[in-house]
């Protein structure tokens, strides 16, 4: 009888273990896909710096002008709410001309419905979810949902709403309006020229003067904007950042527009694995996915508290907007595939941009000593089958060995690597390393004898 | 006493299992057909609806079962997003469109391959009422997406599912837009129990005025997927069976 119970218990444990493995495999697979595009922009290094800084007491807001958003699949606190408006009372409480704009405004049908009656929109939701993912580890950034109208009049009206809200915020020292710092626009109108739309272009300058940057996607076509036109890409505004699309190998996507003067930088939007409007994770690509990486990074920067930075945001919002754009474009990594076809020839690097911001305020000490000599930050997937990725932190450029040991500490394999200061991504091919099924320990050591922490890994 | 109870329970369970197995076996054909139909319907997406489309003469019509995993996407599609075209039995899509509209030719190679799944619909024709003799029909999509947004969308047309060994399915694909690129992929199931095999990989580029045709026999089911931007309808698909 005891033996039967024991067998039953073992069977039950085996089922639970298999279910756990299945869950772990799925979870790790999702994590890998989610991490790829963020790794490319040195997001993890940027977050590491953020952890060392104080939080801006004013919560920055990012306006997303796009399709409706299925808000119920996001964390509630990420959405901005107009605290000067009483929800659904039919009165324009804050006197801004929009009745019940508590959650934002729908410019396509001039209503308060920013969720499309709760069902969202295939484009609005994933654009929002890319920004949300980037700001999720910030010290508090919120999203304002504005549903885009199709006509140029409606587009200008939606941008003017942001202008009005930030202007009110600036003029009342935060008593009214909203602290909007950036607007994401993953859309545009093909084959139009700025010279024909002066009013539309002027709104970007007006927004910039109040401290708001606009981030815009270029068309998903292999064409030179300067030859065929595009709006708003051809607007000549210091406060507009136009973004094209590259992949995680830093190649420009063939179906992405370019322009030596009209396109600023690229971001790795291709194959962004993100939350879709179905409520499930999946792929979303195109230049629409590139721009939100830049917008999210700007949100991260504004969430940092540095005394002078904070005072400048209050008193010189226009200067700060210019500075943030400078940090974004100059912090980008030069990449070959953008040579001669974009203004700054670089791909977004969130870590570099944040470092430039600290340098400007003479606070480089904040990021100088944040990395440990050697530290394994994480390993994924774990359990692993074919290959495993190790995130390894280092305080300087150096040669290291990544050792694979058994549980008794006996070294079974040793892989040499050159790591840079920051968080490095190292990929180990399990078959190449002749690792059979079992449990192993990974650790790293430098030539000077510094040894990292160790992490267990299961090979299946 | 306890042992007798256990034995009795075991016997009853075994008899129950055998009876259930026999019952299922006796109606296995129907069960298979039903599960096949379920599978086809499931492939279209979580949310579904029927749409009836008429040709210009209003004498011919087809009924589509259209589905998507995103209800907001499904809500955007209606009869106005499809044109039902009636053409001569021997006329090619190329001839049909040449007679309708002559476009210029501006092509480039496609090296992009992608797996994005935002904004996807799937559909299959479930009923048809084609009265014109010596004619065949095909559907042309007019996607309802906003032209301004800078992401990709997808649609998949499914053939009927037919397990007979003589069932032949042909997918005719035609590129008809000089300015907007079109991409497609074709897969088929040889037998009801097979997995999908790739005939043309995603994403094969179709140039303006270019025609491609893929035939398989036996073919349990074929599906043709296309990728486009905004209101682009540069890839025209006809499934003949």
XYZ file of C-alpha atoms in Angstrom:
701
model
C 0.000 0.000 0.000
C 2.840 2.356 0.984
C 4.654 1.492 -2.236
C 1.539 2.326 -4.297
C 1.178 5.688 -2.567
C 4.837 6.406 -3.154
C 4.465 5.599 -6.878
C 1.386 7.806 -7.093
C 3.303 10.604 -5.390
C 6.226 10.213 -7.799
C 3.863 10.287 -10.789
C 2.191 13.420 -9.468
C 5.560 15.103 -8.947
C 6.667 14.081 -12.450
C 3.548 15.680 -13.956
C 4.073 18.876 -11.938
C 7.747 18.957 -12.968
C 6.839 18.535 -16.670
C 4.233 21.272 -16.425
C 6.802 23.511 -14.748
C 9.295 22.777 -17.531
C 6.710 23.591 -20.192
C 5.869 26.828 -18.400
C 9.548 27.725 -17.987
C 10.288 26.976 -21.640
C 7.395 29.192 -22.768
C 8.231 31.971 -20.342
C 11.914 31.950 -21.235
C 11.121 31.890 -24.960
C 8.976 35.010 -24.528
C 11.688 36.680 -22.441
C 14.312 36.031 -25.117
C 12.127 37.509 -27.852
C 11.204 40.494 -25.696
C 14.815 41.158 -24.816
C 16.332 41.144 -28.323
C 15.340 44.628 -29.499
C 15.922 46.166 -26.071
C 19.420 44.698 -25.822
C 20.259 46.410 -29.079
C 19.635 49.853 -27.582
C 21.598 49.070 -24.354
C 18.343 49.254 -22.442
C 19.565 47.141 -19.521
C 22.555 49.428 -18.947
C 20.189 52.413 -19.060
C 17.977 50.820 -16.411
C 21.007 50.081 -14.245
C 21.838 53.811 -14.256
C 18.251 54.734 -13.535
C 18.323 52.552 -10.436
C 21.103 54.787 -9.082
C 19.237 58.034 -9.544
C 16.448 59.825 -7.741
C 12.962 60.005 -9.176
C 11.615 63.153 -10.778
C 8.784 64.239 -8.428
C 6.780 65.376 -11.454
C 5.541 62.377 -13.439
C 6.401 62.803 -17.138
C 3.646 61.949 -19.616
C 4.051 60.518 -23.102
C 1.190 61.200 -25.479
C 0.541 58.434 -27.999
C -1.476 59.680 -30.961
C -2.586 56.493 -32.698
C -5.468 54.038 -32.880
C -7.570 53.194 -29.843
C -5.945 51.168 -27.066
C -7.216 48.085 -25.279
C -6.343 49.552 -21.905
C -7.566 46.599 -19.832
C -4.557 44.472 -20.877
C -2.076 47.005 -19.431
C -1.264 47.838 -15.827
C -3.750 50.506 -14.744
C -1.299 52.971 -13.246
C 0.564 53.468 -16.542
C -2.231 55.602 -17.996
C -2.447 59.322 -17.427
C -5.761 60.588 -16.131
C -6.856 64.181 -16.336
C -7.220 64.897 -12.631
C -8.812 68.277 -13.351
C -11.719 66.642 -15.166
C -14.537 64.728 -13.416
C -15.202 61.542 -15.374
C -18.527 61.272 -17.236
C -20.256 64.297 -15.693
C -20.866 65.921 -19.078
C -19.083 69.131 -18.029
C -15.789 70.570 -19.247
C -14.450 70.855 -15.693
C -10.960 72.052 -16.614
C -12.282 74.448 -19.257
C -9.938 73.180 -21.988
C -12.728 72.846 -24.568
C -13.047 69.056 -24.280
C -15.882 67.590 -22.206
C -14.931 64.568 -20.068
C -11.407 64.213 -21.494
C -10.517 62.198 -18.409
C -8.603 59.436 -20.227
C -7.578 61.425 -23.305
C -9.524 62.282 -26.445
C -10.653 60.608 -29.640
C -10.007 63.010 -32.523
C -11.374 60.629 -35.156
C -14.945 60.976 -33.879
C -14.560 63.860 -31.427
C -15.464 61.798 -28.372
C -14.038 60.748 -25.016
C -13.796 57.082 -26.147
C -10.079 56.247 -26.476
C -10.582 52.471 -26.264
C -12.948 51.885 -29.230
C -15.605 50.667 -26.784
C -13.045 48.490 -25.065
C -11.894 46.497 -28.105
C -8.862 48.655 -28.924
C -7.118 48.783 -32.286
C -4.567 46.504 -33.996
C -2.064 49.375 -34.382
C -2.728 51.580 -31.336
C -2.332 48.803 -28.767
C 1.077 47.388 -29.852
C 2.530 50.885 -30.347
C 1.479 51.696 -26.777
C 2.819 48.388 -25.496
C 6.335 49.035 -26.882
C 6.486 52.405 -25.114
C 5.005 50.829 -21.982
C 7.631 48.080 -21.949
C 10.460 50.620 -22.073
C 9.065 52.883 -19.369
C 7.951 49.981 -17.167
C 11.222 50.079 -15.236
C 11.351 53.860 -15.015
C 10.640 55.820 -11.926
C 7.135 56.604 -13.079
C 6.161 57.683 -16.597
C 2.578 57.717 -17.829
C 0.849 57.366 -21.195
C -1.820 59.704 -22.549
C -4.060 58.132 -25.207
C -5.193 60.328 -28.057
C -6.951 58.657 -30.970
C -5.747 59.970 -34.320
C -8.111 61.453 -36.858
C -7.562 60.879 -40.557
C -7.778 64.440 -41.866
C -4.920 66.914 -41.613
C -7.214 69.198 -39.628
C -7.810 66.414 -37.062
C -4.078 65.661 -36.903
C -3.231 69.297 -36.170
C -6.034 69.419 -33.610
C -4.628 66.408 -31.726
C -1.138 67.940 -31.647
C -2.673 71.247 -30.537
C -4.365 69.421 -27.632
C -0.948 68.306 -26.371
C 0.389 71.851 -26.839
C -2.491 73.300 -24.847
C -2.090 70.797 -22.001
C 1.662 71.324 -21.627
C 1.344 75.100 -21.952
C -1.256 75.103 -19.168
C 1.058 72.959 -17.062
C 3.993 75.322 -17.597
C 1.982 78.485 -16.960
C 0.312 77.227 -13.774
C 3.418 75.508 -12.384
C 1.708 72.147 -12.649
C -1.681 73.236 -11.270
C -3.420 72.559 -14.600
C -2.765 70.700 -17.841
C -0.315 67.806 -18.154
C 3.456 67.380 -18.033
C 3.682 65.952 -21.566
C 7.322 65.575 -22.641
C 6.993 63.617 -25.897
C 4.431 62.571 -28.480
C 4.671 59.274 -30.366
C 3.373 59.401 -33.935
C 3.838 56.032 -35.666
C 2.133 57.342 -38.800
C 2.365 60.008 -41.468
C 1.094 60.985 -44.877
C 3.084 59.734 -47.859
C 4.218 61.968 -50.716
C 3.322 65.302 -49.159
C 5.704 68.243 -48.786
C 6.244 70.513 -45.778
C 6.108 73.589 -48.025
C 2.421 72.870 -48.669
C 1.545 72.499 -44.972
C 3.120 75.384 -42.998
C 0.461 75.253 -40.263
C 1.099 71.561 -39.675
C 4.885 72.050 -39.450
C 4.530 75.081 -37.192
C 2.782 73.052 -34.498
C 6.046 71.097 -33.905
C 7.896 74.364 -33.184
C 5.118 75.487 -30.860
C 5.244 72.166 -29.007
C 9.029 72.389 -28.737
C 8.843 75.858 -27.214
C 6.723 74.376 -24.413
C 9.170 71.480 -23.976
C 7.532 68.711 -26.036
C 9.361 66.584 -28.607
C 7.496 64.708 -31.343
C 8.777 61.350 -32.552
C 7.558 60.297 -35.964
C 7.872 57.149 -38.112
C 8.913 57.367 -41.760
C 7.064 55.306 -44.446
C 7.512 51.532 -44.790
C 8.896 51.874 -48.302
C 12.404 51.833 -49.695
C 12.374 55.421 -50.862
C 14.214 58.679 -50.395
C 11.899 61.094 -48.629
C 13.750 64.050 -50.071
C 12.781 62.894 -53.555
C 9.178 61.845 -52.969
C 8.076 63.851 -49.919
C 6.479 62.790 -46.637
C 4.669 64.518 -43.799
C 5.698 65.320 -41.194
C 9.235 64.036 -42.020
C 9.953 66.964 -44.344
C 9.053 69.596 -41.707
C 12.152 71.455 -40.648
C 11.667 71.553 -36.890
C 14.296 71.256 -34.190
C 11.743 69.488 -32.021
C 10.795 66.702 -34.396
C 12.690 63.380 -34.392
C 12.068 61.187 -37.445
C 12.844 57.496 -37.130
C 13.499 54.742 -39.653
C 13.666 51.005 -39.052
C 16.657 48.697 -38.536
C 16.894 45.094 -37.358
C 18.830 43.608 -34.459
C 21.804 43.129 -36.790
C 21.858 46.874 -37.459
C 20.795 46.515 -41.080
C 18.288 48.979 -42.460
C 15.080 47.182 -43.320
C 14.644 47.295 -47.068
C 11.046 48.452 -46.699
C 11.929 51.566 -44.681
C 12.344 55.105 -45.991
C 15.456 57.250 -45.591
C 16.599 60.828 -46.150
C 19.910 62.562 -45.582
C 18.289 65.622 -44.023
C 14.755 64.510 -43.194
C 15.417 61.276 -41.280
C 17.298 61.546 -37.986
C 18.067 58.081 -36.648
C 16.885 54.468 -36.636
C 15.640 52.142 -33.918
C 15.336 48.326 -33.927
C 11.607 48.090 -34.602
C 11.791 45.058 -36.859
C 10.169 41.982 -35.338
C 9.318 43.652 -32.062
C 7.797 40.959 -29.875
C 5.151 42.780 -27.944
C 1.625 42.739 -26.546
C -0.872 42.784 -29.414
C -4.480 43.921 -29.421
C -5.515 40.257 -29.127
C -4.135 40.346 -25.586
C -1.406 37.904 -26.572
C 2.253 38.470 -27.349
C 3.243 38.449 -31.004
C 5.250 40.231 -33.653
C 4.714 43.823 -34.628
C 7.075 45.483 -37.040
C 7.649 48.288 -39.475
C 8.724 51.831 -38.729
C 5.631 52.009 -36.488
C 7.506 49.804 -34.025
C 10.781 51.750 -34.337
C 9.570 55.187 -33.184
C 8.168 53.974 -29.816
C 11.666 52.803 -28.807
C 12.867 56.409 -29.106
C 9.776 57.839 -27.401
C 10.086 55.420 -24.474
C 13.750 56.331 -24.037
C 12.842 60.036 -23.832
C 10.315 59.128 -21.128
C 13.073 57.344 -19.182
C 15.313 60.426 -19.403
C 12.650 62.773 -18.081
C 11.978 60.415 -15.155
C 15.465 61.118 -13.769
C 15.907 63.725 -11.052
C 18.984 65.932 -11.197
C 18.517 69.275 -9.476
C 19.642 71.500 -12.380
C 17.801 69.331 -14.885
C 14.646 69.617 -12.796
C 14.945 73.404 -12.552
C 15.581 73.717 -16.281
C 12.488 71.625 -17.048
C 10.498 74.120 -14.959
C 12.050 77.313 -16.269
C 13.584 76.490 -19.659
C 11.454 73.680 -21.124
C 12.436 74.604 -24.682
C 16.144 74.283 -23.902
C 15.589 70.921 -22.242
C 13.697 69.600 -25.257
C 16.626 70.622 -27.490
C 19.073 69.010 -25.088
C 17.132 65.733 -24.982
C 16.991 65.583 -28.780
C 20.759 66.271 -28.909
C 21.394 63.416 -26.421
C 19.191 61.053 -28.451
C 20.750 61.734 -31.859
C 24.348 62.169 -30.696
C 24.136 59.156 -28.405
C 23.147 56.911 -31.292
C 25.571 54.236 -32.485
C 26.904 54.928 -35.974
C 25.927 52.064 -38.244
C 27.116 51.305 -41.728
C 23.723 50.678 -43.294
C 22.670 54.281 -42.557
C 25.839 55.875 -43.990
C 24.946 58.875 -46.099
C 21.202 58.232 -45.982
C 20.175 59.673 -42.604
C 21.154 62.866 -40.794
C 22.990 61.278 -37.861
C 23.726 57.858 -39.407
C 23.037 56.121 -36.116
C 20.768 53.687 -34.294
C 19.226 54.615 -30.923
C 21.318 53.823 -27.823
C 19.383 54.567 -24.625
C 22.411 54.136 -22.342
C 24.601 56.548 -24.340
C 21.813 59.129 -24.415
C 21.379 58.994 -20.648
C 25.150 59.267 -20.178
C 25.211 62.398 -22.362
C 22.488 63.899 -20.180
C 24.560 63.250 -17.042
C 27.664 64.663 -18.743
C 25.779 67.863 -19.570
C 24.936 68.348 -15.889
C 28.449 67.305 -14.779
C 27.104 64.188 -13.113
C 29.101 61.563 -14.967
C 30.129 60.095 -11.596
C 26.630 58.616 -11.364
C 27.207 56.216 -14.217
C 30.971 55.788 -13.929
C 31.054 53.232 -11.171
C 27.752 51.486 -11.480
C 28.964 48.224 -12.965
C 30.466 45.517 -10.828
C 33.838 44.060 -11.750
C 32.189 40.889 -13.030
C 28.620 39.808 -12.431
C 26.337 37.337 -14.171
C 23.070 39.295 -14.265
C 20.885 36.597 -15.780
C 20.818 33.455 -17.899
C 18.077 32.564 -20.348
C 16.457 30.342 -21.371
C 16.858 28.177 -18.316
C 16.272 25.219 -18.757
C 18.060 25.406 -22.110
C 18.205 23.080 -25.109
C 20.354 24.431 -27.933
C 21.785 27.709 -26.814
C 21.813 29.926 -23.780
C 22.271 33.682 -23.411
C 24.245 35.099 -20.501
C 23.942 38.766 -19.500
C 27.324 39.636 -18.015
C 28.117 42.899 -16.293
C 31.662 44.292 -16.349
C 33.146 47.561 -15.079
C 35.743 47.784 -17.856
C 36.744 46.348 -21.218
C 38.565 43.091 -20.524
C 39.178 39.476 -21.486
C 37.282 36.915 -19.442
C 36.711 33.186 -19.342
C 33.236 31.818 -18.921
C 33.595 28.502 -17.097
C 31.086 25.684 -17.121
C 31.541 23.458 -14.067
C 29.777 20.464 -12.588
C 28.126 20.648 -9.187
C 31.456 19.790 -7.543
C 33.154 22.799 -9.117
C 35.184 20.799 -11.666
C 35.696 22.889 -14.829
C 34.208 21.021 -17.822
C 34.508 23.758 -20.413
C 35.939 27.231 -20.631
C 35.023 29.866 -23.228
C 37.174 32.970 -23.746
C 35.393 36.285 -24.420
C 36.232 39.950 -24.688
C 33.687 41.982 -22.756
C 33.081 45.716 -22.720
C 32.227 47.957 -19.787
C 28.466 47.594 -19.335
C 26.097 44.663 -19.721
C 27.277 42.180 -22.330
C 25.252 39.546 -24.091
C 27.083 36.258 -24.489
C 25.601 33.327 -26.340
C 26.704 29.764 -25.602
C 25.943 26.982 -28.047
C 25.313 23.954 -25.912
C 26.127 21.312 -28.528
C 29.367 23.071 -29.428
C 30.265 23.065 -25.729
C 29.435 19.329 -25.574
C 27.118 19.885 -22.618
C 24.933 16.835 -22.024
C 21.632 16.844 -20.150
C 22.109 17.845 -16.526
C 22.703 20.670 -14.099
C 25.769 22.880 -14.489
C 27.214 25.983 -12.884
C 28.326 28.993 -14.920
C 30.796 31.576 -13.647
C 33.291 33.987 -15.137
C 36.827 35.006 -14.239
C 39.144 37.673 -15.583
C 42.844 37.253 -16.349
C 43.622 39.340 -13.256
C 41.818 36.797 -11.072
C 38.468 38.518 -10.479
C 35.714 35.884 -10.199
C 31.995 36.546 -10.742
C 29.000 35.133 -8.917
C 27.809 31.783 -10.198
C 24.478 30.695 -11.655
C 22.985 27.249 -12.132
C 21.778 26.145 -15.521
C 19.740 23.115 -16.522
C 20.483 21.565 -19.920
C 17.688 19.475 -21.394
C -15.157 -6.657 1.446
C -13.062 -3.696 0.351
C -11.282 -5.885 -2.261
C -14.612 -7.055 -3.780
C -15.760 -3.439 -4.067
C -12.511 -2.469 -5.809
C -12.773 -5.412 -8.232
C -16.404 -4.560 -9.031
C -15.462 -0.944 -9.668
C -12.644 -2.046 -11.992
C -14.961 -4.344 -13.985
C -17.595 -1.604 -14.333
C -14.910 0.866 -15.472
C -13.508 -1.559 -18.080
C -16.994 -2.300 -19.449
C -17.680 1.438 -19.578
C -14.457 2.133 -21.449
C -15.044 -0.669 -23.989
C -18.640 0.485 -24.599
C -17.505 4.111 -25.068
C -14.736 3.011 -27.466
C -17.202 0.938 -29.526
C -19.657 3.807 -29.616
C -16.990 6.256 -30.854
C -15.708 3.736 -33.371
C -19.153 3.188 -34.869
C -19.453 6.857 -35.801
C -15.797 7.631 -36.467
C -16.360 9.011 -40.010
C -18.849 11.615 -38.869
C -16.663 12.490 -35.912
C -13.685 13.046 -38.231
C -15.675 15.254 -40.579
C -16.985 17.304 -37.691
C -13.560 17.741 -36.153
C -12.115 18.728 -39.564
C -14.763 21.400 -39.929
C -14.042 22.626 -36.416
C -10.353 22.784 -37.197
C -10.967 24.838 -40.350
C -13.227 27.220 -38.484
C -10.690 27.526 -35.665
C -7.935 28.394 -38.136
C -9.810 31.507 -39.192
C -9.437 33.059 -35.747
C -11.171 33.396 -32.419
C -13.911 35.768 -33.662
C -15.925 35.051 -36.822
C -18.782 36.336 -38.957
C -20.427 35.643 -42.317
C -20.399 38.205 -45.121
C -22.369 37.947 -48.385
C -20.783 39.570 -51.425
C -22.527 40.256 -54.748
C -20.982 40.993 -58.108
C -21.865 44.182 -60.035
C -24.841 42.506 -61.758
C -26.205 41.384 -58.343
C -26.962 37.999 -59.962
C -23.991 36.166 -58.479
C -22.900 35.996 -54.887
C -20.674 34.192 -52.420
C -20.833 33.932 -48.645
C -17.582 34.181 -46.728
C -16.810 32.992 -43.252
C -14.252 35.526 -42.078
C -12.363 35.461 -38.799
C -9.644 37.119 -36.760
C -8.130 36.833 -33.302
C -8.645 40.581 -32.932
C -12.301 41.637 -32.761
C -11.365 45.237 -33.645
C -9.863 43.955 -36.924
C -12.883 41.771 -37.709
C -15.223 44.723 -37.059
C -13.445 46.730 -39.766
C -14.237 44.199 -42.510
C -17.580 44.140 -44.321
C -18.964 43.368 -47.794
C -17.653 46.691 -49.110
C -14.086 45.433 -48.552
C -14.481 42.738 -51.224
C -15.241 42.850 -54.935
C -16.673 39.712 -56.513
C -15.405 39.494 -60.097
C -16.879 37.102 -62.662
C -14.509 36.157 -65.476
C -14.501 33.798 -68.451
C -13.551 30.199 -67.741
C -10.330 30.473 -69.782
C -9.408 34.060 -68.999
C -6.303 34.657 -66.878
C -6.182 37.196 -64.063
C -3.520 39.019 -66.056
C -5.849 39.392 -69.060
C -8.699 40.475 -66.812
C -6.717 43.251 -65.154
C -5.021 44.343 -68.378
C -8.418 44.945 -69.851
C -9.479 46.889 -66.761
C -6.384 48.949 -66.045
C -2.980 49.235 -67.626
C -0.286 50.109 -65.098
C 3.427 50.755 -65.454
C 6.160 48.503 -64.102
C 8.407 49.477 -61.234
C 9.785 46.506 -59.344
C 12.494 45.739 -56.828
C 13.692 42.543 -55.200
C 12.432 41.558 -51.809
C 14.856 40.255 -49.191
C 12.596 40.954 -46.266
C 11.010 38.035 -44.455
C 8.807 38.591 -41.495
C 6.467 36.924 -39.023
C 4.474 39.797 -37.575
C 0.948 38.851 -36.717
C -0.812 42.127 -35.905
C -3.971 42.775 -37.991
C -4.664 39.418 -39.582
C -7.875 38.039 -41.028
C -8.597 34.605 -42.454
C -11.558 33.696 -44.672
C -13.038 30.916 -46.717
C -15.999 30.754 -49.087
C -18.730 28.669 -47.473
C -21.589 29.151 -49.983
C -21.769 30.365 -53.548
C -24.472 31.258 -56.024
C -22.780 31.732 -59.393
C -25.411 31.757 -62.124
C -23.280 32.650 -65.116
C -22.343 29.512 -67.092
C -18.856 29.138 -68.505
C -17.590 31.656 -65.982
C -15.529 31.519 -62.830
C -15.098 34.015 -60.036
C -12.497 35.528 -57.751
C -12.523 37.996 -54.891
C -10.553 41.167 -54.708
C -9.831 42.751 -51.310
C -10.115 46.452 -50.523
C -8.495 46.453 -47.059
C -10.113 48.840 -44.578
C -6.921 49.898 -42.775
C -5.886 53.500 -42.334
C -3.411 54.595 -44.998
C -1.430 56.731 -42.524
C -0.360 54.059 -40.035
C 3.056 52.587 -40.633
C 2.672 48.901 -39.822
C 1.890 45.736 -41.841
C -1.353 43.799 -42.052
C -2.150 40.281 -43.254
C -4.940 38.175 -44.756
C -5.288 34.483 -45.559
C -7.651 32.875 -48.062
C -8.438 29.202 -47.446
C -9.706 26.706 -50.023
C -12.408 24.170 -49.220
C -11.278 21.129 -47.288
C -11.832 17.953 -49.335
C -10.292 14.609 -48.450
C -10.913 12.942 -51.854
C -7.782 11.697 -53.641
C -8.726 13.578 -56.835
C -9.260 16.960 -55.197
C -7.137 19.467 -57.129
C -6.553 22.995 -55.907
C -4.880 25.793 -57.869
C -3.854 29.141 -56.431
C -3.530 31.903 -59.023
C -1.701 34.995 -57.791
C -1.466 38.249 -59.673
C 0.373 41.511 -58.847
C -1.482 44.595 -59.951
C -0.004 47.669 -58.311
C 2.988 49.526 -59.670
C 3.523 51.649 -56.574
C 2.797 49.360 -53.666
C 4.643 46.129 -53.150
C 2.818 42.898 -52.583
C 3.998 39.751 -50.836
C 2.458 36.319 -50.458
C 3.046 32.766 -49.232
C 1.293 29.491 -50.196
C 0.898 26.329 -48.108
C -1.152 23.176 -48.521
C -2.173 20.038 -46.672
C -1.952 16.920 -48.842
C -4.162 14.836 -46.578
C -6.477 15.723 -43.732
C -3.976 14.322 -41.258
C -0.911 16.068 -42.801
C 0.654 19.259 -41.544
C 0.972 22.284 -43.846
C 3.777 22.109 -46.443
C 5.183 25.271 -47.968
C 4.731 25.784 -51.708
C 5.837 29.439 -51.871
C 7.601 30.771 -48.804
C 6.603 33.902 -46.923
C 7.232 36.487 -48.202
C 7.507 35.954 -51.925
C 7.407 39.212 -53.869
C 4.877 39.573 -56.657
C 5.724 42.224 -59.190
C 3.318 44.444 -61.056
C 1.516 42.522 -63.855
C 3.179 39.289 -62.780
C 1.197 36.029 -62.515
C 2.026 32.919 -60.535
C 0.128 29.662 -60.309
C 0.477 26.675 -57.975
C -1.469 23.401 -58.361
C -1.544 20.368 -56.090
C -3.352 16.970 -56.381
C -4.401 15.477 -54.067
C -4.897 18.535 -51.947
C -6.937 18.397 -48.795
C -6.679 22.156 -48.277
C -4.642 25.108 -49.511
C -4.096 28.532 -47.963
C -2.616 31.678 -49.473
C -1.421 34.406 -47.111
C -0.675 37.964 -48.180
C 1.001 40.932 -46.526
C 0.216 44.560 -47.297
C 0.108 48.112 -46.024
C -2.927 50.356 -45.567
C -5.514 50.015 -48.314
C -3.070 48.263 -50.635
C -4.713 45.497 -52.674
C -1.755 44.802 -54.923
C -1.934 41.001 -54.510
C -4.967 39.357 -56.111
C -5.621 35.721 -55.208
C -7.912 33.225 -56.868
C -8.344 29.688 -55.604
C -9.674 27.241 -58.221
C -10.868 23.804 -57.160
